Amino acid sequence: MAQDGSLADRLLGGDKRALARGISLVEDDDPAGWELVRAACPRIDRAAVVGFTGPPGAGKSTLIAALVRHQRALDRTVGVLSIDPSSPFRGGALLGDRIRLSEHFLDPGVFIRSMATRGALGGMAEAALQAALLMDAAGKDDVYLETVGVGQAEVDVIDHADTVVLVLIPGSGDSIQALKAGVMEIPDVIVVNKIDHPLTDTMVREIRGVLSLAPPVPGWRVPIVKTEATRREGVEELAERLAAHRAFVVEEGLLEERRRRNLLNEVLGLATVRLRRALEASLREDPGVQELLDEVVARRLDPATAARRVLEREGVDNA
Amino acid sequence: MAQDGSLADRLLGGDKRALARGISLVEDDDPAGWELVRAACPRIDRAAVVGFTGPPGAGKSTLIAALVRHQRALDRTVGVLSIDPSSPFRGGALLGDRIRLSEHFLDPGVFIRSMATRGALGGMAEAALQAALLMDAAGKDDVYLETVGVGQAEVDVIDHADTVVLVLIPGSGDSIQALKAGVMEIPDVIVVNKIDHPLTDTMVREIRGVLSLAPPVPGWRVPIVKTEATRREGVEELAERLAAHRAFVVEEGLLEERRRRNLLNEVLGLATVRLRRALEASLREDPGVQELLDEVVARRLDPATAARRVLEREGVDNA
């Protein structure tokens, strides 16, 4: 505990290595990690947390790198957490992201971290939020969460953000369709990156069309920001829009509401992840559970009855 | 129970209304629904289950309608389950699908059903699989599961299929990027629909490029089938490819392997859904849990400790 105490002190003092160690502990589900989050607990809720989502190849990492540079010029400290859901066989696909952010590696005011999705994304979302909390407690003014994809699981990860940014490019037809069909939620800010592309204006028009159909949020009109992240064009405007949205959610009391909801979801999520892990262990280790599963595979027992009996064996009351 | 018994008999006899009623019971988590799955249990594992995924607007429903027509001409019976993840405010967006399938509504050899995602997609995947099992037990030769999206949660739903088909259109840039980055798994069959579009060949070339980078599955080369579903072009070739893949997984013993894995995952999934539901109830109803949550919101308690204490209150052993 003495060692944890000093790790917590160093982390709260903004020490980069202590923060890195803390996030590793949380990621590994080490009890010392949870101890650390507990110690850091009263020191959080200061950072502006922005979630960036969108299809792979939209230039999110380049955009974030440009944004980090912009915020550093304003003397704000930044933490970046990239969540990489690429499947194991293509593990290197998103490695370029780290290269794009490399100019900030030596800056003590910037902390950059990647997390690979191992196992269930549900557990990933929990670990990512814990990491974000630690960055916040370590004194970062801005925390950027980056994830790839246009599905619900990806959104869960950035759902903990105060502001959600969707990054698209000309050609993001599938994402437009997903927004239009209501499969993807309307974000707080939309970026159209790579605006040298001749179809940029078409894409902006399509987004406007989708937004005009969405139920309006009183007091907030979703801005569409055009950027060319490689040249840092439009990045200043994006930073302004992010600050404006943050001010909006604070003033309207929405921030407290969102954070309360997120914390409750997180407790539920953490409890479920723990339960599922306990179940998986009993599925592997308990011979009685193995017998139940063999019955299911032999079609002598239905899955629901098997599930109920597994829970009974775990001592869980489930009527 | 007498009524359930007769419902089961009628369902196993292929009665459409009994099947509809059975799926409603399963969807509502009614104990009679689980009773029904139990009774149907020894009669499943005959149908060829095909999962269709892809972005909204790719024409999956039109394609499935054309495929149903093709299979009916071969005198095969078909069950279709459309899983609609559109958010409540845009509930009608996917309603068109039903219109596209309407020519089959009066055919006793075709059963069509929509399911809306309420609550967690995890629970949805479980309900969808139970519904597929009932269609199988009711004697359908082919069961088609349709879902929208390019994220992991959507894939979970169709992961129970023996064959997975990804439907794309010219302009599906985001899906190509997701395949390339390994965010989306390589499917068993790829369809490029709406081939009147001038960029069709470009899309096919891009898909070939992605496939050439993927680790090969010994004995199966992922076919790219070009279709124009509104004119039923390419549908016969698609049906042949689906039959060929089914023959492949049966011959290689992969079908048994997949189904065993899916059943184990299903037991685990059902147990987790039940647990989560019990937890949510206690979060709402148990005053002791409410106090824990207030402590978390006040930042006097960290989420992980709260989660552990919630589980302790439920009597779950979690070290």
XYZ file of C-alpha atoms in Angstrom:
638
model
C 0.000 0.000 0.000
C 2.932 2.332 0.743
C 4.113 1.909 -2.836
C 0.588 2.542 -4.161
C 0.375 5.660 -2.042
C 3.511 7.083 -3.585
C 2.334 6.051 -7.056
C -0.919 7.921 -6.397
C 0.990 10.984 -5.159
C 3.213 11.000 -8.213
C 0.220 10.533 -10.508
C -1.727 13.351 -8.867
C 1.409 15.478 -9.221
C 1.231 14.941 -12.978
C 4.115 12.477 -13.326
C 3.956 10.891 -16.782
C 5.477 7.549 -15.834
C 3.182 7.200 -12.826
C 0.206 7.837 -15.117
C 1.444 5.264 -17.639
C 1.957 2.714 -14.860
C -1.487 3.465 -13.432
C -3.218 2.921 -16.772
C -1.343 -0.379 -17.254
C -2.551 -1.526 -13.838
C -6.141 -0.619 -14.715
C -5.841 -2.303 -18.120
C -4.514 -5.475 -16.491
C -7.337 -5.374 -13.944
C -4.705 -5.281 -11.177
C -6.152 -4.518 -7.712
C -3.460 -1.826 -7.328
C -5.029 -0.085 -10.341
C -8.425 0.077 -8.677
C -6.743 1.273 -5.479
C -5.199 4.060 -7.534
C -8.516 5.118 -9.081
C -9.960 5.168 -5.565
C -7.151 7.430 -4.342
C -7.506 9.672 -7.406
C -11.272 9.816 -7.094
C -11.700 13.180 -5.345
C -9.376 14.828 -7.871
C -11.343 14.160 -11.041
C -14.050 16.068 -12.960
C -11.868 18.893 -14.128
C -10.840 17.854 -17.660
C -12.864 18.492 -20.801
C -13.347 14.987 -22.260
C -13.818 14.832 -26.037
C -14.558 11.579 -27.877
C -13.582 11.232 -31.547
C -15.192 8.534 -33.648
C -15.563 7.774 -37.343
C -14.531 5.219 -39.947
C -10.918 4.053 -40.242
C -8.925 6.223 -42.619
C -10.854 9.421 -41.870
C -7.735 11.018 -40.441
C -8.751 11.125 -36.782
C -5.207 10.727 -35.472
C -3.811 13.446 -37.710
C -6.635 15.722 -36.641
C -6.008 14.996 -32.964
C -2.286 15.631 -33.406
C -3.073 19.036 -34.935
C -5.548 19.780 -32.156
C -3.010 18.835 -29.479
C -0.545 21.270 -31.031
C -3.190 23.987 -30.993
C -4.115 23.396 -27.346
C -0.463 23.308 -26.308
C -0.003 26.756 -27.853
C -2.756 27.874 -25.447
C -0.742 26.213 -22.657
C -3.355 23.516 -22.013
C -2.164 20.011 -21.082
C -3.609 17.101 -23.044
C -4.111 13.347 -22.612
C -4.887 11.171 -25.661
C -6.261 7.636 -25.428
C -6.498 5.728 -28.739
C -8.684 2.642 -28.594
C -7.705 0.177 -31.272
C -10.328 -2.430 -32.099
C -8.431 -3.990 -35.004
C -8.486 -7.761 -34.982
C -5.266 -9.533 -34.006
C -4.297 -10.646 -37.512
C -4.148 -7.028 -38.692
C -2.613 -5.688 -35.483
C -0.334 -3.203 -37.176
C -2.989 -1.456 -39.232
C -3.480 1.454 -36.887
C 0.126 1.777 -35.822
C 0.495 4.797 -38.077
C -1.511 6.728 -35.506
C 1.400 6.660 -33.119
C 3.676 8.061 -35.796
C 1.249 10.909 -36.410
C 1.312 11.820 -32.753
C 5.077 11.346 -32.381
C 5.941 15.049 -32.442
C 4.298 15.276 -29.012
C 6.057 12.303 -27.386
C 8.707 14.397 -25.652
C 6.369 17.154 -24.472
C 5.746 16.733 -20.708
C 2.363 18.438 -21.136
C 1.096 15.695 -23.472
C 0.329 12.098 -22.536
C -0.416 9.588 -25.327
C -1.608 6.056 -24.839
C -2.998 3.241 -27.018
C -5.306 0.515 -25.769
C -6.006 -2.635 -27.749
C -9.415 -4.222 -27.423
C -8.819 -7.596 -25.922
C -11.852 -9.693 -25.285
C -15.243 -8.094 -24.870
C -15.612 -4.470 -25.908
C -17.810 -4.035 -22.844
C -14.783 -4.548 -20.634
C -12.793 -2.287 -22.925
C -15.167 0.606 -22.435
C -14.768 0.268 -18.674
C -10.974 0.180 -18.811
C -10.951 3.177 -21.178
C -13.059 5.241 -18.796
C -10.820 4.373 -15.850
C -7.821 5.492 -17.916
C -9.595 8.737 -18.771
C -10.336 9.319 -15.076
C -6.650 8.842 -14.251
C -5.614 11.335 -16.971
C -8.094 13.781 -15.520
C -6.774 13.239 -11.970
C -3.208 13.683 -13.258
C -4.181 17.234 -14.167
C -4.758 17.088 -17.925
C -6.949 19.983 -19.075
C -8.161 18.116 -22.155
C -8.670 14.370 -22.541
C -9.210 13.023 -26.072
C -10.645 9.545 -26.556
C -10.232 8.152 -30.061
C -12.032 5.102 -31.393
C -12.683 3.598 -34.807
C -15.951 2.444 -36.261
C -19.577 3.287 -36.796
C -21.267 0.682 -34.619
C -22.847 0.789 -31.192
C -19.966 -0.869 -29.341
C -17.602 1.875 -30.497
C -20.040 4.528 -29.372
C -20.175 2.969 -25.883
C -16.495 3.784 -25.482
C -16.869 7.471 -26.294
C -20.236 7.740 -24.578
C -18.287 8.788 -21.508
C -17.150 11.945 -23.296
C -18.627 15.376 -22.582
C -18.469 16.167 -26.307
C -18.661 13.647 -29.161
C -17.030 14.462 -32.525
C -17.751 12.414 -35.652
C -14.959 12.635 -38.241
C -15.965 11.873 -41.830
C -14.339 12.258 -45.239
C -15.752 12.652 -48.729
C -16.763 9.085 -49.590
C -18.080 8.228 -46.102
C -21.314 7.022 -47.668
C -21.889 4.215 -45.168
C -21.646 6.582 -42.201
C -24.118 9.013 -43.784
C -26.527 6.115 -44.306
C -26.037 4.997 -40.700
C -26.817 8.527 -39.442
C -29.814 8.769 -41.743
C -31.234 5.423 -40.637
C -30.750 6.291 -36.972
C -28.282 3.425 -36.529
C -25.696 5.976 -35.395
C -26.563 8.749 -32.931
C -26.191 12.371 -34.023
C -22.876 13.649 -32.549
C -22.261 17.083 -31.009
C -19.807 18.211 -33.695
C -19.171 16.841 -37.210
C -15.834 17.222 -38.992
C -15.385 16.722 -42.722
C -11.672 16.071 -43.142
C -9.571 15.811 -46.341
C -11.392 18.733 -47.953
C -9.117 18.782 -50.997
C -11.311 15.977 -52.315
C -13.638 17.153 -55.127
C -16.697 15.585 -53.427
C -16.305 17.631 -50.201
C -19.239 19.945 -50.886
C -21.476 16.988 -51.768
C -20.590 15.375 -48.442
C -21.316 18.599 -46.498
C -24.687 18.897 -48.271
C -25.556 15.288 -47.427
C -24.673 15.869 -43.753
C -26.817 19.043 -43.700
C -29.687 17.009 -45.113
C -29.354 14.390 -42.367
C -29.083 17.030 -39.625
C -32.205 18.819 -40.875
C -34.173 15.611 -40.196
C -32.797 15.035 -36.681
C -34.716 16.247 -33.632
C -33.066 19.550 -32.617
C -31.202 19.881 -29.300
C -32.484 23.183 -27.797
C -29.598 25.643 -27.659
C -27.129 23.621 -29.747
C -26.873 23.478 -33.521
C -24.481 20.715 -34.623
C -21.654 22.483 -36.474
C -19.983 20.980 -39.561
C -16.291 21.900 -39.506
C -14.231 21.444 -42.684
C -10.620 20.506 -42.019
C -7.461 19.477 -43.827
C -5.674 18.068 -40.802
C -2.350 17.456 -42.569
C -2.075 21.251 -43.162
C -3.823 22.080 -39.824
C -6.536 23.908 -41.745
C -9.795 24.323 -39.852
C -8.249 23.105 -36.596
C -8.596 26.463 -34.864
C -12.281 26.565 -35.762
C -12.704 23.011 -34.460
C -11.048 23.971 -31.152
C -13.443 26.913 -30.850
C -16.455 24.704 -31.520
C -15.286 22.200 -28.909
C -14.861 24.981 -26.333
C -18.313 26.336 -27.222
C -19.921 22.923 -26.762
C -18.179 22.431 -23.456
C -19.449 25.852 -22.294
C -22.932 24.890 -23.485
C -23.106 21.612 -21.527
C -21.700 23.288 -18.399
C -24.099 26.240 -18.539
C -27.172 24.123 -19.209
C -26.353 21.739 -16.366
C -26.066 18.942 -18.927
C -22.528 18.104 -17.870
C -23.585 17.072 -14.367
C -26.476 15.079 -15.814
C -24.267 13.284 -18.368
C -21.618 12.506 -15.805
C -24.134 11.162 -13.318
C -25.627 8.902 -15.965
C -22.160 7.811 -17.116
C -21.046 6.969 -13.575
C -24.144 4.865 -12.950
C -23.654 3.070 -16.276
C -20.047 2.526 -15.351
C -20.849 0.895 -12.005
C -23.313 -1.367 -13.807
C -20.810 -2.077 -16.578
C -18.009 -2.906 -14.143
C -20.285 -5.188 -12.142
C -21.371 -6.982 -15.322
C -17.792 -7.412 -16.541
C -16.820 -8.898 -13.171
C -19.788 -11.234 -13.235
C -19.089 -12.350 -16.763
C -15.480 -13.037 -15.861
C -16.542 -15.130 -12.864
C -18.927 -17.027 -15.133
C -16.276 -17.648 -17.779
C -13.961 -19.024 -15.112
C -16.654 -21.414 -13.872
C -17.419 -22.435 -17.469
C -13.794 -23.423 -17.858
C -13.153 -24.934 -14.435
C -16.332 -26.318 -12.885
C -16.907 -29.931 -14.057
C -20.624 -29.573 -13.235
C -20.851 -26.631 -15.645
C -18.965 -28.619 -18.287
C -21.579 -31.363 -18.018
C -24.366 -28.828 -18.489
C -22.676 -27.513 -21.625
C -22.240 -31.011 -23.043
C -25.981 -31.546 -22.556
C -26.671 -28.360 -24.527
C -24.394 -29.377 -27.394
C -26.096 -32.795 -27.466
C -29.445 -30.960 -27.710
C -30.723 -32.640 -24.563
C -30.851 -29.301 -22.713
C -31.831 -25.846 -23.992
C -29.423 -22.912 -23.566
C -31.722 -20.880 -21.298
C -32.140 -23.687 -18.774
C -28.379 -24.262 -18.860
C -27.785 -20.549 -18.211
C -30.160 -20.624 -15.243
C -28.464 -23.687 -13.764
C -25.010 -22.134 -14.234
C -26.196 -19.102 -12.263
C -27.686 -21.335 -9.568
C -24.308 -23.030 -9.217
C -22.773 -19.561 -8.738
C -25.270 -18.849 -5.996
C -27.022 -16.069 -7.925
C -30.702 -15.587 -7.267
C -32.435 -15.542 -10.686
C -36.103 -16.346 -10.714
C -48.471 -26.184 -19.565
C -51.148 -27.965 -21.616
C -51.436 -24.844 -23.739
C -47.654 -24.620 -24.139
C -47.600 -28.260 -25.122
C -50.053 -27.670 -27.911
C -48.243 -24.481 -28.942
C -45.039 -26.514 -29.210
C -46.802 -29.184 -31.252
C -48.248 -26.629 -33.613
C -44.885 -24.898 -33.934
C -43.082 -28.154 -34.655
C -45.789 -28.877 -37.224
C -44.797 -25.690 -39.050
C -47.788 -23.540 -38.024
C -47.005 -19.889 -38.841
C -49.079 -18.337 -36.068
C -47.585 -20.666 -33.469
C -44.106 -19.643 -34.639
C -45.026 -15.945 -34.466
C -46.432 -16.408 -30.978
C -43.354 -18.364 -29.889
C -40.971 -15.644 -31.073
C -43.033 -12.982 -29.277
C -42.782 -14.993 -26.066
C -39.010 -15.298 -26.454
C -38.675 -11.604 -27.278
C -40.686 -10.681 -24.179
C -38.547 -13.012 -22.064
C -41.722 -14.892 -21.084
C -41.045 -18.189 -19.264
C -43.436 -19.889 -21.700
C -41.039 -18.873 -24.496
C -38.121 -20.627 -22.823
C -40.366 -23.646 -22.219
C -41.058 -23.661 -25.941
C -37.368 -23.517 -26.903
C -36.801 -26.418 -24.496
C -39.550 -28.465 -26.155
C -38.235 -27.581 -29.632
C -34.655 -28.346 -28.665
C -34.291 -31.878 -30.113
C -35.747 -30.704 -33.424
C -33.201 -28.053 -34.342
C -29.917 -28.084 -36.323
C -31.433 -28.762 -39.703
C -31.735 -25.273 -41.255
C -28.974 -23.486 -43.169
C -28.562 -20.224 -41.250
C -27.245 -17.281 -43.293
C -26.468 -13.892 -41.736
C -26.596 -10.743 -43.908
C -24.838 -7.604 -42.732
C -23.738 -4.342 -44.287
C -24.420 -0.607 -44.137
C -27.972 0.754 -44.246
C -29.115 1.418 -47.801
C -27.060 -1.400 -49.356
C -30.249 -3.157 -50.444
C -30.091 -6.155 -48.101
C -33.874 -6.500 -47.821
C -34.402 -6.361 -51.574
C -31.655 -8.930 -52.005
C -33.182 -11.220 -49.389
C -36.618 -10.874 -51.011
C -35.128 -11.951 -54.342
C -33.289 -14.818 -52.676
C -36.457 -15.999 -50.915
C -38.224 -16.074 -54.295
C -35.355 -18.120 -55.733
C -35.385 -20.646 -52.880
C -39.169 -20.973 -53.027
C -38.877 -21.939 -56.709
C -36.632 -24.777 -55.477
C -39.401 -25.649 -52.998
C -37.336 -24.717 -49.939
C -39.079 -23.067 -46.977
C -37.540 -19.875 -45.591
C -37.582 -17.893 -42.346
C -36.374 -14.261 -42.332
C -35.492 -12.343 -39.178
C -34.685 -8.637 -39.640
C -32.954 -7.031 -36.698
C -33.560 -3.306 -36.662
C -31.137 -1.301 -34.556
C -32.459 2.117 -35.565
C -32.810 4.500 -32.654
C -36.339 5.259 -31.437
C -36.578 8.747 -32.916
C -36.085 7.367 -36.423
C -38.121 4.194 -35.867
C -39.693 4.180 -39.292
C -36.493 4.354 -41.279
C -36.216 0.641 -41.948
C -39.913 0.003 -42.366
C -39.419 -0.119 -46.112
C -37.861 -3.537 -45.631
C -41.232 -5.019 -44.818
C -42.658 -3.588 -48.016
C -39.867 -5.197 -50.011
C -40.647 -8.581 -48.511
C -44.429 -8.145 -48.800
C -44.841 -10.351 -51.872
C -44.021 -13.295 -49.608
C -46.411 -12.454 -46.762
C -49.159 -14.813 -47.943
C -46.864 -17.735 -48.813
C -47.185 -20.406 -46.080
C -43.607 -21.542 -46.861
C -42.154 -18.158 -45.866
C -42.018 -16.669 -42.374
C -40.939 -13.022 -41.970
C -40.293 -11.273 -38.700
C -38.750 -7.981 -37.524
C -37.119 -7.461 -34.163
C -36.316 -4.044 -32.770
C -33.289 -3.645 -30.576
C -34.567 -2.585 -27.225
C -32.002 -2.087 -24.546
C -28.648 -3.806 -24.747
C -27.639 -5.367 -28.045
C -26.198 -8.241 -26.029
C -29.701 -9.231 -25.004
C -30.859 -8.699 -28.570
C -28.345 -11.176 -29.942
C -29.652 -13.787 -27.520
C -33.306 -13.202 -28.406
C -32.445 -13.297 -32.120
C -30.726 -16.648 -31.779
C -33.674 -18.126 -29.864
C -35.971 -16.911 -32.650
C -33.697 -18.523 -35.245
C -33.774 -21.794 -33.297
C -37.583 -21.718 -33.295
C -37.678 -21.097 -37.073
C -35.340 -24.042 -37.504
C -37.498 -26.252 -35.266
C -40.594 -25.162 -37.220
C -39.037 -26.827 -40.243
C -37.626 -23.910 -42.237
C -34.917 -25.104 -44.647
C -33.252 -21.700 -44.788
C -33.073 -19.080 -42.024
C -31.884 -15.589 -42.995
C -30.774 -13.168 -40.281
C -30.514 -9.569 -41.423
C -28.793 -6.806 -39.476
C -27.567 -3.312 -40.214
C -24.192 -1.836 -39.471
C -20.487 -2.385 -39.635
C -19.614 -2.576 -35.933
C -18.878 -5.438 -33.593
C -22.267 -5.468 -31.853
C -24.010 -6.081 -35.169
C -21.614 -8.890 -35.976
C -22.466 -10.587 -32.651
C -26.032 -10.991 -33.881
C -25.083 -12.747 -37.101
C -22.197 -14.601 -35.504
C -24.665 -17.418 -34.913
C -24.982 -17.912 -38.680
C -23.339 -20.794 -40.529
C -22.535 -18.432 -43.408
C -21.967 -14.666 -43.146
C -22.678 -12.438 -46.156
C -21.496 -8.824 -46.307
C -23.573 -6.672 -48.673
C -21.847 -3.553 -50.022
C -22.588 -1.019 -52.739
C -20.370 1.249 -54.837
C -19.598 4.064 -52.381
C -19.220 1.795 -49.334
C -15.871 3.403 -48.617
C -16.190 3.217 -44.836
C -16.853 -0.544 -44.897
C -13.835 -1.150 -47.132
C -11.701 0.822 -44.706
C -13.124 -1.172 -41.779
C -12.269 -4.458 -43.530
C -8.807 -3.189 -44.414
C -8.073 -2.067 -40.864
C -9.301 -5.370 -39.442
C -12.097 -3.597 -37.544
C -14.579 -5.805 -39.392
C -14.022 -9.545 -39.830
C -13.716 -10.973 -43.340
C -17.115 -12.536 -44.209
C -17.694 -15.842 -46.051
C -19.310 -14.211 -49.099
C -19.266 -10.589 -50.307
C -22.039 -9.097 -52.435
C -21.678 -5.876 -54.397
C -25.234 -4.729 -55.009
C -26.548 -1.890 -57.229
C -24.092 -2.712 -60.010
C -25.576 -0.161 -62.426
C -23.470 2.377 -60.552
C -20.436 3.528 -62.596
C -18.066 2.873 -59.669
C -18.951 -0.836 -59.373
C -15.712 -2.112 -60.880
C -13.660 0.195 -58.656
C -15.460 -1.234 -55.620
C -14.856 -4.834 -56.740
C -11.152 -4.046 -57.259
C -10.910 -2.501 -53.788
C -12.543 -5.577 -52.233
C -10.147 -7.878 -54.132
C -7.268 -5.815 -52.764
C -8.496 -6.215 -49.186
C -9.116 -9.956 -49.611
C -5.630 -10.495 -51.018
C -4.221 -9.197 -47.710
C -6.400 -11.358 -45.454
C -5.128 -14.680 -44.116
C -6.590 -17.375 -46.393
C -9.115 -19.910 -45.095
C -7.869 -23.283 -46.408
C -10.436 -24.641 -48.864
C -12.565 -21.496 -49.156
C -11.936 -18.477 -51.384
C -14.309 -15.606 -50.482
C -16.419 -15.020 -53.611
C -17.487 -11.513 -54.698
C -20.976 -11.729 -56.218
C -22.276 -8.777 -58.260
C -26.042 -8.285 -57.980
C -28.767 -5.891 -59.016
C -31.360 -7.124 -56.533
C -34.244 -5.015 -57.886
C -33.933 -6.936 -61.205
C -32.916 -10.200 -59.440
C -29.653 -10.190 -61.369
C -26.889 -12.275 -59.776
C -29.279 -13.827 -57.252
C -28.965 -17.316 -58.701
C -25.183 -17.088 -58.473
C -25.482 -15.887 -54.864
C -27.743 -18.851 -53.997
C -25.155 -21.194 -55.511
C -22.347 -19.617 -53.510
C -24.349 -19.896 -50.291
C -25.056 -23.587 -50.982
C -21.363 -24.136 -51.766
C -20.280 -22.520 -48.501
C -22.792 -24.561 -46.537
C -21.451 -27.739 -48.174
C -17.912 -26.613 -47.346
C -18.564 -26.048 -43.618
C -20.460 -29.349 -43.348
C -17.778 -31.374 -45.140
C -14.902 -29.853 -43.198
C -16.629 -30.454 -39.877
C -16.618 -26.666 -39.322
C -20.389 -26.564 -38.873
C -20.275 -28.698 -35.731
C -17.372 -26.666 -34.418
C -19.124 -23.329 -35.082
C -22.371 -24.499 -33.556
C -20.651 -25.819 -30.448
C -18.842 -22.508 -29.969
C -22.071 -20.568 -30.623
C -24.042 -22.625 -28.111
C -21.415 -22.103 -25.415
C -21.348 -18.380 -26.152
C -25.105 -18.355 -26.010
C -25.261 -19.962 -22.575
C -22.713 -17.413 -21.376
C -24.598 -14.571 -23.066
C -27.944 -15.611 -21.599
C -26.444 -15.942 -18.132
C -24.861 -12.480 -18.432
C -28.100 -10.886 -19.646
C -29.978 -12.421 -16.712
C -27.341 -11.213 -14.289
C -27.345 -7.731 -15.730
C -31.106 -7.586 -15.460
C -30.979 -8.663 -11.807
C -28.354 -5.988 -11.207
C -30.392 -3.274 -12.916
C -33.395 -4.193 -10.772
C -31.339 -3.926 -7.603
C -29.864 -0.614 -8.798
C -33.393 0.736 -9.098
C -34.940 -0.853 -6.042
C -32.370 -1.530 -3.334
C -31.923 1.607 -1.138
C -28.503 0.336 -0.076
C -27.404 0.297 -3.737
C -28.848 3.783 -4.244
C -26.673 5.037 -1.366
C -23.595 3.470 -2.962
C -24.385 5.231 -6.245
C -24.848 8.584 -4.521
C -21.416 8.125 -2.960
C -19.944 7.544 -6.435
C -21.596 10.639 -7.890
C -20.310 12.670 -4.927
C -16.813 11.312 -5.728
C -16.477 9.835 -2.248
C -16.406 6.293 -3.674
C -14.797 4.979 -6.867
C -16.907 3.058 -9.400
C -14.978 -0.218 -9.075
C -15.447 -0.429 -5.314
C -19.128 0.413 -5.762
C -19.455 -2.357 -8.357
C -17.844 -4.859 -5.973
C -20.140 -3.864 -3.114
C -23.213 -4.105 -5.374
C -22.191 -7.661 -6.245
C -21.599 -8.480 -2.569
C -25.135 -7.315 -1.820
C -26.346 -9.711 -4.541
C -24.471 -12.551 -2.883
C -22.031 -12.993 -5.779
C -18.574 -14.197 -4.914
C -16.110 -11.826 -6.617
C -12.640 -11.708 -5.205
